[in-house]
Tab-separated table of C-alpha atoms in Angstrom:
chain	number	residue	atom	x	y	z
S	45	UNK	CA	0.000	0.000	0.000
S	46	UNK	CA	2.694	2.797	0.589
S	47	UNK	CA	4.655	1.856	-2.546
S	48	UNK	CA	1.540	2.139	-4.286
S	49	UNK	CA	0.629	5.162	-3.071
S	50	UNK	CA	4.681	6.478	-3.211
S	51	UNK	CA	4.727	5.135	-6.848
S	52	UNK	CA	0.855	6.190	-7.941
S	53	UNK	CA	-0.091	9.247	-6.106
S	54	UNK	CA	3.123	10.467	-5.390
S	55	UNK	CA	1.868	10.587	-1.414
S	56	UNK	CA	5.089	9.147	0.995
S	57	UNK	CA	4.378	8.097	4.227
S	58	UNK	CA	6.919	10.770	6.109
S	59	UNK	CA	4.996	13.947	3.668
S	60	UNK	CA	2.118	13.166	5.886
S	61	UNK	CA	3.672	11.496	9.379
S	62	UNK	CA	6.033	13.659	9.940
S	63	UNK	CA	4.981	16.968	9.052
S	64	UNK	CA	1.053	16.677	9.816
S	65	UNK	CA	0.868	13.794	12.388
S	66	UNK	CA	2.900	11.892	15.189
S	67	UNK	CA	1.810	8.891	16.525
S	68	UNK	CA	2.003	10.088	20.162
S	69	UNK	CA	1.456	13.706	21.229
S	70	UNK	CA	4.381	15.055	23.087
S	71	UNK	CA	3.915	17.447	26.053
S	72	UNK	CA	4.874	20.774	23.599
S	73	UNK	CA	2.120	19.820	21.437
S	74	UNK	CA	-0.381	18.740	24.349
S	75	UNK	CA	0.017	21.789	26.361
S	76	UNK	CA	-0.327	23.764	22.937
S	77	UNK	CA	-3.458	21.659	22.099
S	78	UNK	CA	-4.441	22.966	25.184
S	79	UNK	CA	-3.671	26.547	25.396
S	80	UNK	CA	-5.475	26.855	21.388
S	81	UNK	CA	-8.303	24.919	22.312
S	82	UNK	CA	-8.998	26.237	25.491
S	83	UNK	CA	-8.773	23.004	28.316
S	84	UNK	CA	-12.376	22.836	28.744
S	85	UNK	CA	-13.384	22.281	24.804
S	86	UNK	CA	-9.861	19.925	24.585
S	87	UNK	CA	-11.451	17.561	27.238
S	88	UNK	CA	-14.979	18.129	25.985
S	89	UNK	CA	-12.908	16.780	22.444
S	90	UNK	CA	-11.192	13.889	24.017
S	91	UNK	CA	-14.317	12.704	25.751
S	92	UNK	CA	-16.271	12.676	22.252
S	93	UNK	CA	-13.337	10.839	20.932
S	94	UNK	CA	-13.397	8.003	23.344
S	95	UNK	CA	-17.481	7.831	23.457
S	96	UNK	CA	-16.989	7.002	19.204
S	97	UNK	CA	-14.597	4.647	20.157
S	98	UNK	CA	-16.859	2.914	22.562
S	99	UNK	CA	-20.224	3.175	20.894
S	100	UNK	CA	-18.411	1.967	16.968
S	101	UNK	CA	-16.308	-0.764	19.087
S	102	UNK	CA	-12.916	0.980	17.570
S	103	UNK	CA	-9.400	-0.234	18.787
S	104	UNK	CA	-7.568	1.909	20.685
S	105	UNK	CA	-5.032	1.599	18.013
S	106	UNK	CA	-7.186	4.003	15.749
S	107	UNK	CA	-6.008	7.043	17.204
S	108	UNK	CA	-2.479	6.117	16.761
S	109	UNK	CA	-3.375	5.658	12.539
S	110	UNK	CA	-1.929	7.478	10.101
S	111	UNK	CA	-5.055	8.333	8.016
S	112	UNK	CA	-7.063	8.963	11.313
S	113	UNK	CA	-5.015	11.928	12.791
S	114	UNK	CA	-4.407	13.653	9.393
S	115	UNK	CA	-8.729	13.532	9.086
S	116	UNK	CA	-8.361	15.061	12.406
S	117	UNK	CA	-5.926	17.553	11.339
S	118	UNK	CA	-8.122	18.699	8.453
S	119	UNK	CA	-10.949	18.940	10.839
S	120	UNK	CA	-9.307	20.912	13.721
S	121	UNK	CA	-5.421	21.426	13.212
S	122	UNK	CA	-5.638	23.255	16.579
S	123	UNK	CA	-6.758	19.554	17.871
S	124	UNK	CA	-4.082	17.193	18.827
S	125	UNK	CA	-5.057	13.460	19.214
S	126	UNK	CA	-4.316	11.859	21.854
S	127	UNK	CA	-2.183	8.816	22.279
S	128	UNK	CA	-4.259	5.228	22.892
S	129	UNK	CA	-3.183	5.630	26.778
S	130	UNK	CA	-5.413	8.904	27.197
S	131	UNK	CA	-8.232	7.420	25.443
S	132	UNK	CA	-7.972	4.063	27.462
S	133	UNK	CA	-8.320	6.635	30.478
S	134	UNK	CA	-11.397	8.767	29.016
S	135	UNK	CA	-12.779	5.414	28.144
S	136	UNK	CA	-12.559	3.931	31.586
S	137	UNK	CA	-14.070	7.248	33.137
S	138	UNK	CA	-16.890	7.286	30.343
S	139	UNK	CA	-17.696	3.567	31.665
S	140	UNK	CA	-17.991	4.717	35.583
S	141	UNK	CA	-20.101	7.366	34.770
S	142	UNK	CA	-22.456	5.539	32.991
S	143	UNK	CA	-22.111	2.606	35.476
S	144	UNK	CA	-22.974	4.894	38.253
S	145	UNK	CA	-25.747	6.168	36.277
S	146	UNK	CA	-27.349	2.645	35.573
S	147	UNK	CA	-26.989	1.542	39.264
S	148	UNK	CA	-29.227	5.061	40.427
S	149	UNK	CA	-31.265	3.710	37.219
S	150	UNK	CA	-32.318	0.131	38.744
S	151	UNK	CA	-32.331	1.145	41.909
S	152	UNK	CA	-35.588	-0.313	43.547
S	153	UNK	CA	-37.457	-1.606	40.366
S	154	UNK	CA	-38.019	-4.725	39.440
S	155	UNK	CA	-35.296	-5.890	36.509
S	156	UNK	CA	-35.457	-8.979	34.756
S	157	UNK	CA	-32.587	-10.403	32.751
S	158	UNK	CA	-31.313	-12.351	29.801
S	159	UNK	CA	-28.011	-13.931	29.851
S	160	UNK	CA	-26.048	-15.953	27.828
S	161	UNK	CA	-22.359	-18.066	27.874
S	162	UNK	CA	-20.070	-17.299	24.578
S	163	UNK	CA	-16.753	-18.163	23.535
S	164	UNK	CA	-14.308	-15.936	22.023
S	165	UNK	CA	-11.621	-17.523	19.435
S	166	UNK	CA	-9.398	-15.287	19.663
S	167	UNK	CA	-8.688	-15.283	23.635
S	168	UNK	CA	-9.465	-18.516	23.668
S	169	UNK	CA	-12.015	-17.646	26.921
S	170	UNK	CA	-15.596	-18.263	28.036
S	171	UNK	CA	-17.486	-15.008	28.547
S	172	UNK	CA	-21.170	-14.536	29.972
S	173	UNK	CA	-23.106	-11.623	28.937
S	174	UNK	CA	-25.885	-9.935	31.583
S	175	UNK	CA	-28.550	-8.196	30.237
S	176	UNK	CA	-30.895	-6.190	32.077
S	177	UNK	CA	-34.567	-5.426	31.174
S	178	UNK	CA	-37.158	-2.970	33.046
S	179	UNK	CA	-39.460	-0.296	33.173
S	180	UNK	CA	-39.020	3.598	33.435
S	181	UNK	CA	-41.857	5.407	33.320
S	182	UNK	CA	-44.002	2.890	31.791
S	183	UNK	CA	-41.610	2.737	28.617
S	184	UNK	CA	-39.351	-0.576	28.146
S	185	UNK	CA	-35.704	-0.052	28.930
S	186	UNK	CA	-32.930	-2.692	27.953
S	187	UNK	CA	-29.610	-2.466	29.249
S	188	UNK	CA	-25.960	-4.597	29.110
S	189	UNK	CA	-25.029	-4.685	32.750
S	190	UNK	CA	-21.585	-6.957	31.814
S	191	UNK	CA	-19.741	-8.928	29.980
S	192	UNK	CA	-17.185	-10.864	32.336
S	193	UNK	CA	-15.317	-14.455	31.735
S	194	UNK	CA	-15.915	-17.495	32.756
S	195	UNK	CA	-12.780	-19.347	33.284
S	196	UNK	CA	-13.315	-23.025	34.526
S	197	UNK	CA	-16.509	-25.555	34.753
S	198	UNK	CA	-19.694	-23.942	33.744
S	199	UNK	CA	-21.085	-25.728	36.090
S	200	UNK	CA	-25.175	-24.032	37.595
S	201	UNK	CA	-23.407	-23.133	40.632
S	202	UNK	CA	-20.595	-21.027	39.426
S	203	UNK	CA	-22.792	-19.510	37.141
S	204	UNK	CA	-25.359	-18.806	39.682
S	205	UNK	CA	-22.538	-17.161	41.954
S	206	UNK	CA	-21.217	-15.042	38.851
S	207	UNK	CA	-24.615	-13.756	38.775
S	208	UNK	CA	-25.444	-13.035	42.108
S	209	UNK	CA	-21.942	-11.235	42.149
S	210	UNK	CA	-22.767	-8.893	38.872
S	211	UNK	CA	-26.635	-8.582	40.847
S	212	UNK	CA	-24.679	-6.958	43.763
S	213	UNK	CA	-22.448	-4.793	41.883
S	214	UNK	CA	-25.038	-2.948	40.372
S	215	UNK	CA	-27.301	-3.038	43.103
S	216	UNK	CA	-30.230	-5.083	41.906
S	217	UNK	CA	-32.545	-5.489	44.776
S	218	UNK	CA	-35.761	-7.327	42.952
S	219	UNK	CA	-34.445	-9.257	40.268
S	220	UNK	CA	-37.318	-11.194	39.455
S	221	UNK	CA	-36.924	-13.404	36.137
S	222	UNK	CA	-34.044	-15.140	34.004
S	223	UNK	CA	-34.198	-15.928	30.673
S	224	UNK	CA	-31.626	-18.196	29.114
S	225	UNK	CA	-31.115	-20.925	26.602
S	226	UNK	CA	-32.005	-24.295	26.891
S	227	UNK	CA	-29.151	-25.718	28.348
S	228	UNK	CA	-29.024	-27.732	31.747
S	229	UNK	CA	-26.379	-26.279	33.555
S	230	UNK	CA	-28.326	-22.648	33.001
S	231	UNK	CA	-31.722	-23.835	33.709
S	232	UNK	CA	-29.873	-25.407	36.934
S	233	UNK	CA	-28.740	-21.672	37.690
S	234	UNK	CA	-31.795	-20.360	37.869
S	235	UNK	CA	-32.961	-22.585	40.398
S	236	UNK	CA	-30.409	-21.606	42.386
S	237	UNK	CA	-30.900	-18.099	41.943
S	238	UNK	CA	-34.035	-18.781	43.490
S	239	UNK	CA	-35.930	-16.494	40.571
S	240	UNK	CA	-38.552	-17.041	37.815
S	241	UNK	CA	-36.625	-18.743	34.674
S	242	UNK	CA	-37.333	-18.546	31.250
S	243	UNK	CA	-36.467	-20.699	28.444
S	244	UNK	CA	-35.568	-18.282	24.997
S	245	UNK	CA	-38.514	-18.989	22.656
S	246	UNK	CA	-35.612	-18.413	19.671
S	247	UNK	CA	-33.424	-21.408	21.223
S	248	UNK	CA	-36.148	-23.620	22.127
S	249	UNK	CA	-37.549	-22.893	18.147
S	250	UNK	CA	-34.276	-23.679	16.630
S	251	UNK	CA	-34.417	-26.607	18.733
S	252	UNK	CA	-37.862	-27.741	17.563
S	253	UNK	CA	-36.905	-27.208	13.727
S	254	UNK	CA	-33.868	-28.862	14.219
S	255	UNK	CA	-35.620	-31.891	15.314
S	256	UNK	CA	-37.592	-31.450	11.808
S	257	UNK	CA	-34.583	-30.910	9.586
S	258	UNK	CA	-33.098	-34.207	10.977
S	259	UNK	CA	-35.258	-36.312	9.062
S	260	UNK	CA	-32.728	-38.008	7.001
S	261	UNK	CA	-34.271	-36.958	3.480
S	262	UNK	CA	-34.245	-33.196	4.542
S	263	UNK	CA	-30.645	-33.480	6.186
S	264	UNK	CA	-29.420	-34.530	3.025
S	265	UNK	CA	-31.032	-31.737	0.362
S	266	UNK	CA	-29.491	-29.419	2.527
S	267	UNK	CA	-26.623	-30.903	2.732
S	268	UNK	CA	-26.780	-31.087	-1.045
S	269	UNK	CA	-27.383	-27.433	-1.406
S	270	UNK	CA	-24.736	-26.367	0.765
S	271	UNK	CA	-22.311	-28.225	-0.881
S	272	UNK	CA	-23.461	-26.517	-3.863
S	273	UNK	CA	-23.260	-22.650	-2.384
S	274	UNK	CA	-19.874	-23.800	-1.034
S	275	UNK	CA	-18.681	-24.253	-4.973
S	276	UNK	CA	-19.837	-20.839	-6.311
S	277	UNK	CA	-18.399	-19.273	-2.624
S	278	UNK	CA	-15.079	-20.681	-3.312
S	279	UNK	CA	-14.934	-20.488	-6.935
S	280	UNK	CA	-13.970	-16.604	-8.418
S	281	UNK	CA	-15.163	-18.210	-11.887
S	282	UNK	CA	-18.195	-19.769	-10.861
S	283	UNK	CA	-19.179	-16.333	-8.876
S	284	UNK	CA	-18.316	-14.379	-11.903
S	285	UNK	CA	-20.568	-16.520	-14.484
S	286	UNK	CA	-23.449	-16.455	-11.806
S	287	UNK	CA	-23.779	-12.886	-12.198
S	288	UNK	CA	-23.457	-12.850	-15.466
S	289	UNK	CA	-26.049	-15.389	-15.921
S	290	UNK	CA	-28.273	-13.269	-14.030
S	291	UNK	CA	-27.876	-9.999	-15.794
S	292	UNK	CA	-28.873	-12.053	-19.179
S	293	UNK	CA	-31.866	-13.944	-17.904
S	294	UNK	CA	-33.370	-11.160	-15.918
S	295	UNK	CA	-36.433	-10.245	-17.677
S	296	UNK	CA	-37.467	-6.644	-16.534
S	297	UNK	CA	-36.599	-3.658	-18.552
S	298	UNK	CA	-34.446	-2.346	-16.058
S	299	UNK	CA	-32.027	-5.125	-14.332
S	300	UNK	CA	-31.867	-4.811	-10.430
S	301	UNK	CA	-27.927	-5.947	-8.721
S	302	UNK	CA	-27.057	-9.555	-9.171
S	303	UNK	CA	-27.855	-11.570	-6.172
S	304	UNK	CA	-25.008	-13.988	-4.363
S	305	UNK	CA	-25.752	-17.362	-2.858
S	306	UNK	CA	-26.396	-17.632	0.743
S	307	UNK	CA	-23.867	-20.439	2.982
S	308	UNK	CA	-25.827	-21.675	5.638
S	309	UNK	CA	-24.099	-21.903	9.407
S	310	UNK	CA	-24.746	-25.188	11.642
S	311	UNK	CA	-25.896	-23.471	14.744
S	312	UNK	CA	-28.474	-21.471	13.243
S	313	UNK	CA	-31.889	-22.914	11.388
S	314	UNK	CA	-33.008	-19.793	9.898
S	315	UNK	CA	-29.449	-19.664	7.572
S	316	UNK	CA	-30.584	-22.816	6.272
S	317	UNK	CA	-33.698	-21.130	5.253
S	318	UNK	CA	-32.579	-17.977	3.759
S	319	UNK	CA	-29.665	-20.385	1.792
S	320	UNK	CA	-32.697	-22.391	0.311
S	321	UNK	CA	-35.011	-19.220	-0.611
S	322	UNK	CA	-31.791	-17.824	-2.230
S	323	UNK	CA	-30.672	-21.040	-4.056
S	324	UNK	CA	-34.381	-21.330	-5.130
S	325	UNK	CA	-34.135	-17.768	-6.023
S	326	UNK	CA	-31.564	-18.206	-8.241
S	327	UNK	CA	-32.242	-21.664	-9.757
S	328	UNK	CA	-32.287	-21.165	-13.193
S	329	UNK	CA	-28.853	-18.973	-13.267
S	330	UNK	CA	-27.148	-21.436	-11.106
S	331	UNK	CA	-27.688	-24.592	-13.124
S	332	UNK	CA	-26.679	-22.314	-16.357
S	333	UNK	CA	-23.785	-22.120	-14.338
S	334	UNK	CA	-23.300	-25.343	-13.862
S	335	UNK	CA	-24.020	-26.493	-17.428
S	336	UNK	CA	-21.662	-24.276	-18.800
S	337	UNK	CA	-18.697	-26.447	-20.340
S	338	UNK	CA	-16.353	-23.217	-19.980
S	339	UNK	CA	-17.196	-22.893	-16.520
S	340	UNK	CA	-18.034	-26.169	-14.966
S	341	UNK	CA	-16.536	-29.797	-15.770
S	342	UNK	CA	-19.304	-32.246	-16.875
S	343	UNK	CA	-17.563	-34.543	-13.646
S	344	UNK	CA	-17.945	-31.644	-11.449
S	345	UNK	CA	-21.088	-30.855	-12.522
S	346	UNK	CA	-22.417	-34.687	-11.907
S	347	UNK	CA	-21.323	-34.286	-8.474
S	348	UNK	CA	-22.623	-30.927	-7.859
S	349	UNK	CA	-26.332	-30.898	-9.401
S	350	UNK	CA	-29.567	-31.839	-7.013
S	351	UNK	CA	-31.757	-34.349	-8.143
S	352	UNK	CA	-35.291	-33.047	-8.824
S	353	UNK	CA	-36.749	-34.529	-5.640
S	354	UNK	CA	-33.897	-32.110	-3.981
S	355	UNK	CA	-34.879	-29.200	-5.440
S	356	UNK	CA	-38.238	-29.636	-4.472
S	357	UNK	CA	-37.632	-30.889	-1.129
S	358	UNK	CA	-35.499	-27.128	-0.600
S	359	UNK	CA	-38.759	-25.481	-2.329
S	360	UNK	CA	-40.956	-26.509	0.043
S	361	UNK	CA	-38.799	-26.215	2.965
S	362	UNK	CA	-38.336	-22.546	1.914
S	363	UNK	CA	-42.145	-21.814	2.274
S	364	UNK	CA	-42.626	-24.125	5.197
S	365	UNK	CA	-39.900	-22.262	7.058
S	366	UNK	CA	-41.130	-18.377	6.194
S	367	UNK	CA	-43.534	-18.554	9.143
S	368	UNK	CA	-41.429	-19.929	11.516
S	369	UNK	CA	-38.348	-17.113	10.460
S	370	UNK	CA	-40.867	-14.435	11.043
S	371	UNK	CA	-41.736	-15.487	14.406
S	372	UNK	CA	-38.027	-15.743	15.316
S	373	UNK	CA	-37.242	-12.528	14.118
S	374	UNK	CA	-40.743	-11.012	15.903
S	375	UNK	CA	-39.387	-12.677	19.162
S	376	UNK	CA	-36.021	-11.662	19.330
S	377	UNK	CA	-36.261	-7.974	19.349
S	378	UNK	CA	-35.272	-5.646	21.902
S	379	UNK	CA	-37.536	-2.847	21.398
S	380	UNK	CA	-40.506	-4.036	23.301
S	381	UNK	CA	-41.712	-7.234	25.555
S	382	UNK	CA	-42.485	-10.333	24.134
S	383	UNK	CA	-42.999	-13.159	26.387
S	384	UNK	CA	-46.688	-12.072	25.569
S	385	UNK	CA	-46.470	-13.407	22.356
S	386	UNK	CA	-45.294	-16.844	22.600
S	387	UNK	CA	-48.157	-19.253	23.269
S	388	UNK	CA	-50.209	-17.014	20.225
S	389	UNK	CA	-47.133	-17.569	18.051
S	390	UNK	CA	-46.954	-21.145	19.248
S	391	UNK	CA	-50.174	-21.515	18.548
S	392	UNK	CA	-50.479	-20.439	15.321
S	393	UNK	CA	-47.347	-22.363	14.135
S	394	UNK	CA	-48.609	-25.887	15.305
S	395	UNK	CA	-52.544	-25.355	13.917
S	396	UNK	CA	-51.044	-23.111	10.347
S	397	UNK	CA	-47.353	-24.177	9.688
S	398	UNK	CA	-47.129	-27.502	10.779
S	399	UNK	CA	-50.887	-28.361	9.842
S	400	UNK	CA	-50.465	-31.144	6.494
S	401	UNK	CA	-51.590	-29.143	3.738
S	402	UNK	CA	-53.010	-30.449	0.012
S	403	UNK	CA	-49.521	-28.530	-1.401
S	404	UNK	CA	-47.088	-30.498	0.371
S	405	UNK	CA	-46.159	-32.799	-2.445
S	406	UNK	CA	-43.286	-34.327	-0.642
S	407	UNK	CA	-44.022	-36.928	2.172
S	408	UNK	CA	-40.668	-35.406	3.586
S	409	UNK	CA	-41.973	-32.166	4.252
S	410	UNK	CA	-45.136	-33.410	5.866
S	411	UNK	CA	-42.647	-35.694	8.302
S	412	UNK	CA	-40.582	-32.638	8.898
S	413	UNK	CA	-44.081	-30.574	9.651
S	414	UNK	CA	-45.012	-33.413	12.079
S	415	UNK	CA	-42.014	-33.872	13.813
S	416	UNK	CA	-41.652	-29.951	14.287
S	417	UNK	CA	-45.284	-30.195	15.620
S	418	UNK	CA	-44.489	-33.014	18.303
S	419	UNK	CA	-41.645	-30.993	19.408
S	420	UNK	CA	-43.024	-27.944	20.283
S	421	UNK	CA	-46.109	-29.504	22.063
S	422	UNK	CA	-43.628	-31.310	23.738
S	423	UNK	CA	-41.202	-29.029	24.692
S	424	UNK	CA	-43.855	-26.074	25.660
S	425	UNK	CA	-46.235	-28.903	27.140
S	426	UNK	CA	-49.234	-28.243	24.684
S	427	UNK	CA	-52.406	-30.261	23.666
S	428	UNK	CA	-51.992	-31.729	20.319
S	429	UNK	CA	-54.516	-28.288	18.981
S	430	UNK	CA	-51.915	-26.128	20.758
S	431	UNK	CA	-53.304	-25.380	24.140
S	432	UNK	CA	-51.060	-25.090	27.006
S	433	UNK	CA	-51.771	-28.034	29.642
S	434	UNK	CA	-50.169	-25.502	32.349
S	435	UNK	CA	-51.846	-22.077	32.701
S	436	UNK	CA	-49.496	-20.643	35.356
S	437	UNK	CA	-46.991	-20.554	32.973
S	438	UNK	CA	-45.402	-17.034	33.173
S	439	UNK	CA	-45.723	-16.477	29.747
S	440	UNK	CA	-49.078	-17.717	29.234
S	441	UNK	CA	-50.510	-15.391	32.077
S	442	UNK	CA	-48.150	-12.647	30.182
S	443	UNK	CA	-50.782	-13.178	27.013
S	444	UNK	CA	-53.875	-12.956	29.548
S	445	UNK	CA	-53.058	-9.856	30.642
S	446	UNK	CA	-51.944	-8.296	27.558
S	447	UNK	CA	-55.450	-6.777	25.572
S	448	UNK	CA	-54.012	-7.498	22.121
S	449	UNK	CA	-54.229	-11.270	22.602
S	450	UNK	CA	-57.376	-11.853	25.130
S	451	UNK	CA	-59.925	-12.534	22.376
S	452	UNK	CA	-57.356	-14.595	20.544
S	453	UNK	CA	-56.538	-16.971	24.209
């Protein structure tokens, strides 16, 4: 890059290090900053500085950057950027204040929260994330309390302790609910915590439509397709015929931006989904593709191509799965409640989605339907028409006291 832009643009690295920025601010320049600036609008800089860093997750490394302090220079040559060891410090102070703030916040409400165990591969550590969830005058409020590791066995207790620790740090006095993932060692911690717990409707759903994509003819379309997507991800010839195949089958007058092929990931359903509406999508280009003799070998292409029963298997999934992707992405938001919801969503998913419909022409997606089906009733302890067996459910009296459902429960 800086023989390129030496050889090209005739722009060396010392025309703009040395004369217009340093990577560390000496104490000349700082107490000139200063006395230019005036201290009070220097700080009030340095602050807004380390709040972008925080809120855009930036490395502390960005104010040491080249391109970075000669934008600043441009901007305010009176400014001088601090080094990475001032911001660290802003940073830290930013973090107290807003800590402080979010302790007054809680204090004496009722807070509910979500939490979640995560591995990170760079550090090679286990993390848990706390987040907490209340009312302020009658208007949802959603906050991250912390993000701390988790170094040894995950066992219930040590996660229980970890959260009664982060609960006294900030000062939580009614913590009354948990909601977590389906796993044993969490459910476990929230009988120790001694609180209402909560499975997440979007784990236990993934759960239930993994149980459906399973079924051995459905495991292995999708397996098919993503073997497929894989080929055109990894292939710079394939990619580049796609989109040309695109721009000379599209029909309308006025061609919209070729579309790429959607990979799937293992530990989420709903990428399975969008990589089948996509591949669906896109049918026709991608076996021009693949029937190319330029692009793709005829041995290649044997290996690659569904069979028919396949591709219908993955068209049918697509349109069995578009009610089930809406509810996920309905349930997972953060703007307002929505343990409410889930017994009407449930609901409607066993007696609608799952129901065996005249246009399932594969007998695989009606197994996959039916196996969904017995899941959830299972799992949420429903009548086979949907109805909870349990009405002190927290979330089911969460749908009798909200108005928008009553006529509906």
């Amino acid at each position: 890059m800086r023989t390129h832009l030496a050889n090209t643009h005739n722009i060396r690295e010392n025309s703009v290090a040395k004369d217009q920025v340093k990577r560390q601010s000496t104490l000349e320049l700082y107490h000139r900053s200063r006395a230019s600036l005036g201290k009070e609008q220097y700080l009030k800089l340095n602050r807004a500085l380390a709040l972008a860093l925080a809120l855009d997750m930036r490395p502390l490394s960005m104010v040491q950057g080249i391109g970075f302090r000669h934008f600043c220079k441009i901007l305010n040559p009176l400014y001088q950027v601090p080094c990475s060891s001032t911001m660290k410090t802003n940073i830290l102070a930013l973090f107290e204040e807003a800590k402080k703030e979010l302790i007054e916040l809680v204090a004496g409400r009722n807070v509910a929260i979500t939490t979640d165990l995560w591995s990170s591969t760079v550090s090679k550590r286990g993390y848990i994330t706390i987040t907490a969830h209340f009312l302020l005058d009658w208007k949802y409020v959603t906050r991250v309390l912390a993000t701390r590791p988790l170094d040894g066995s995950h066992t219930a207790k040590h996660i229980a302790e970890t959260l009664k620790e982060i609960q006294e740090e900030f000062k939580i006095h009614k913590l009354i609910a948990m909601t977590t993932d389906n796993a044993k060692n969490m459910e476990n911690a929230g009988c120790e915590m001694n609180i209402i717990h909560v499975f997440c409707f979007s784990h236990t759903l993934q759960l239930s439509v993994q149980a459906g994509v399973s079924h051995a003819p459905i495991k292995r379309a999708l397996a098919a397709a993503r073997s497929l997507v894989g080929h055109f991800n990894h292939s710079i010839l394939s990619t580049g015929a796609l989109k040309e195949k695109q721009k000379s089958i599209e029909l309308d007058d006025e061609p919209g931006t070729p579309k790429s092929l959607i990979q799937s990931v293992a530990t989420r359903w709903n990428s399975d989904y969008k990589m089948a509406i996509r591949l669906i999508e896109l049918r026709v280009s991608v076996l021009a593709v693949l029937y190319d003799n330029k692009v793709t070998k005829p041995g290649m292409r044997a290996t690659l191509d569904l069979e028919n029963n396949q591709w219908k298997i993955l068209e049918q999934f697509g349109e069995v799965m578009k009610p089930f992707a809406i509810a996920t992405e309905k349930l997972t938001s953060e703007s307002s409640p929505t343990l409410s919801q889930v017994f009407i969503v449930i609901k409607m998913l066993i007696t609608t989605a799952c129901k065996p419909s005249d246009t399932d022409e594969c007998p695989e997606i009606k197994k996959m339907k039916d196996c969904i089906r017995k899941d959830l009733t299972t799992r949420y302890k429903l009548d086979t028409d949907g109805t909870p067996k349990n009405v002190k459910i927290p979330a089911l009296v969460a749908s009798f006291l909200d108005p928008r459902y009553t006529l509906e429960i």
